């Protein structure tokens, strides 16, 4: 009778068929390893290193042999801790600002016609920022009046652009530009030119004449 001459599989490579409780326990032990620990960030490692140095310093390993060196190390550690705290605070602020950088659109109940009139008046007197802001508000409010989007309280410039792109997808680039400029003007990081303010006023007229691709109320 023919017998297989294949190599035997080492015991460590023999497939196992664990029970459900065993499999769960193995998974928990594996995920508990440092490689899977998302809290072990660079700040955690820096903090651990600083803590170890402080322990060595307080235990006298540095101070007993060289008091001057101990003082220098202590000052350096304080400086490092300060820099880490400042950097971490800055990262958190940047993340928070980035997450909520779009400004709320409306703070009054002016109609689209009133907003357009105010925008034209601002343009004539050279207040291009006010002209741009009211022009964008007028366009978005006109879409609400046409029941194409929902002008809900707290609606931001970017949210409005995303909603407006549904009935008017061909203007998506302009929506994005207008909302980004609106936010920049509100936060004081940019000032629109007269040409940009006039362009947005003209864009409002174009939107008013354009048949929407989808005539429906779009909620968020």
C-alpha positions in Angstrom: 0.0 0.0 0.0 1.3 3.5 -0.9 2.0 5.7 2.0 2.5 9.5 2.0 6.1 10.5 2.3 5.3 14.2 2.8 6.9 16.2 5.6 5.2 16.2 8.9 3.7 19.5 10.1 5.4 20.7 13.3 3.1 20.8 16.3 3.3 24.6 16.4 1.9 24.8 12.9 -0.9 22.3 13.3 -4.2 24.2 12.8 -6.2 24.7 15.9 -9.9 24.9 16.3 -10.5 26.9 19.5 -13.8 27.2 21.2 -15.6 30.6 21.1 -14.5 31.6 24.6 -10.9 30.7 23.8 -10.9 32.6 20.6 -12.3 35.7 22.3 -9.6 35.4 25.0 -6.9 35.1 22.4 -8.2 38.1 20.5 -8.3 40.2 23.7 -4.8 39.3 24.6 -3.5 40.1 21.1 -5.3 43.5 21.0 -3.9 44.3 24.4 -0.4 44.4 23.0 1.3 47.8 22.6 1.2 47.5 18.8 -2.5 47.8 18.9 -2.7 50.5 21.6 -3.7 53.8 19.9 -3.1 55.8 23.1 0.6 55.2 22.9 1.2 58.4 21.0 4.4 60.4 20.6 3.3 62.6 23.5 2.8 59.5 25.7 6.3 58.2 24.9 7.8 61.7 25.5 6.0 61.8 28.8 7.2 58.4 29.8 10.8 59.3 28.9 10.6 62.5 31.0 9.1 60.6 33.9 12.0 58.2 33.8 14.5 61.0 33.8 12.8 62.6 36.7 12.9 59.4 38.7 16.6 59.0 38.0 17.2 62.6 39.0 15.2 62.3 42.2 16.9 59.0 43.1 20.3 60.8 43.1 21.9 59.1 40.2 22.7 62.5 38.6 22.6 64.9 41.6 25.0 62.9 43.8 27.8 62.9 41.2 27.3 66.3 39.6 24.9 68.9 41.2 25.3 71.3 38.3 24.4 68.7 35.8 21.3 67.9 37.8 20.2 71.5 37.7 20.8 71.7 34.0 18.8 68.5 33.4 15.9 69.8 35.5 15.8 73.1 33.6 15.9 71.2 30.3 13.1 68.9 31.4 10.9 71.8 32.4 11.6 73.4 29.0 10.7 70.2 27.2 7.5 69.7 29.2 6.5 73.3 28.4 7.1 72.9 24.7 5.1 69.6 24.6 2.2 71.3 26.4 2.2 74.3 24.1 2.5 72.1 21.0 -0.3 69.8 22.1 -2.6 72.8 22.8 -1.8 74.3 19.4 -2.7 71.0 17.7 -6.0 70.8 19.5 -6.8 74.4 18.6 -6.0 73.8 14.9 -8.2 70.7 14.9 -11.1 72.5 16.6 -10.9 75.4 14.2 -10.6 73.2 11.2 -13.6 71.1 12.3 -15.8 74.1 12.7 -14.4 76.7 10.2 -17.5 77.4 8.3 -19.4 80.4 9.5 -23.2 80.6 10.1 -24.9 82.4 7.2 -27.8 84.3 8.6 -28.3 86.6 11.6 -31.5 88.3 10.5 -34.7 87.6 8.5 -34.1 89.8 5.4 -35.6 88.4 2.2 -33.4 87.6 -0.8 -34.6 90.8 -2.5 -33.6 92.9 0.6 -30.2 91.2 0.8 -29.6 91.8 -2.9 -30.5 95.4 -2.5 -28.2 95.8 0.5 -25.4 94.0 -1.5 -25.7 96.5 -4.4 -25.7 99.4 -2.0 -22.5 98.1 -0.3 -20.9 97.6 -3.7 -21.6 101.2 -4.7 -20.1 102.6 -1.6 -17.0 100.4 -1.9 -17.7 98.0 1.0 -16.8 94.9 -1.0 -16.9 92.6 2.1 -20.4 93.5 3.0 -21.4 93.3 -0.7 -20.0 89.8 -1.0 -21.5 88.5 2.2 -25.0 89.8 1.5 -24.8 88.6 -2.1 -24.1 85.0 -1.0 -26.8 85.3 1.7 -29.2 86.6 -1.0 -28.6 83.6 -3.3 -29.0 81.0 -0.6 -32.1 82.7 0.8 -33.6 82.8 -2.7 -33.1 79.0 -3.0 -35.0 78.6 0.3 -37.8 80.9 -1.1 -38.0 78.7 -4.2 -38.2 75.6 -2.0 -35.0 74.2 -3.4 -33.1 74.0 -0.2 -34.0 74.3 3.5 -32.7 77.4 5.2 -32.5 76.0 8.7 -31.2 77.9 11.8 -27.4 77.7 12.1 -26.9 76.8 8.4 -23.2 77.4 7.5 -21.8 78.7 4.3 -20.3 75.3 3.3 -23.5 73.4 4.2 -25.4 75.8 2.0 -23.0 75.3 -0.9 -23.4 71.5 -0.6 -27.2 71.8 -0.6 -27.2 74.2 -3.5 -25.1 71.9 -5.6 -28.0 69.4 -5.6 -30.4 71.4 -7.7 -27.6 73.2 -9.5 -24.7 70.7 -9.9 -23.3 72.6 -12.9 -22.3 75.5 -10.5 -20.5 73.3 -8.0 -17.2 75.0 -8.5 -18.8 78.5 -7.9 -20.6 77.3 -4.8 -17.4 76.0 -3.3 -15.5 79.2 -4.2 -18.3 81.5 -2.8 -18.7 79.5 0.4 -14.9 79.4 1.0 -14.6 83.2 0.3 -17.6 83.9 2.6 -15.9 82.1 5.5 -12.5 83.8 4.8 -14.2 87.2 4.9 -16.1 86.4 8.1 -12.9 85.2 9.8 -10.9 88.2 8.6 -8.4 86.1 6.6 -9.3 87.6 3.2 -11.0 90.7 1.6 -12.9 90.3 -1.7 -12.2 92.6 -4.5 -14.8 94.7 -6.3 -14.7 92.3 -9.2 -15.4 89.3 -7.0 -18.3 91.1 -5.3 -19.8 92.0 -8.7 -19.2 88.5 -10.0 -21.2 87.0 -7.1 -24.0 89.5 -7.7 -24.2 88.5 -11.3 -24.0 84.8 -10.3 -27.1 85.4 -8.2 -29.0 86.6 -11.3 -27.7 83.6 -13.3 -29.0 81.2 -10.6 -32.4 83.0 -10.6 -32.7 82.4 -14.4 -31.5 78.8 -14.3 -33.9 75.8 -14.1 -32.9 73.6 -11.3 -32.0 70.0 -12.0 -34.2 68.8 -9.1 -37.2 70.7 -7.8 -37.5 69.4 -4.3 -36.9 70.5 -0.7 -33.5 69.2 0.3 -33.1 68.7 4.1 -29.9 68.1 5.9 
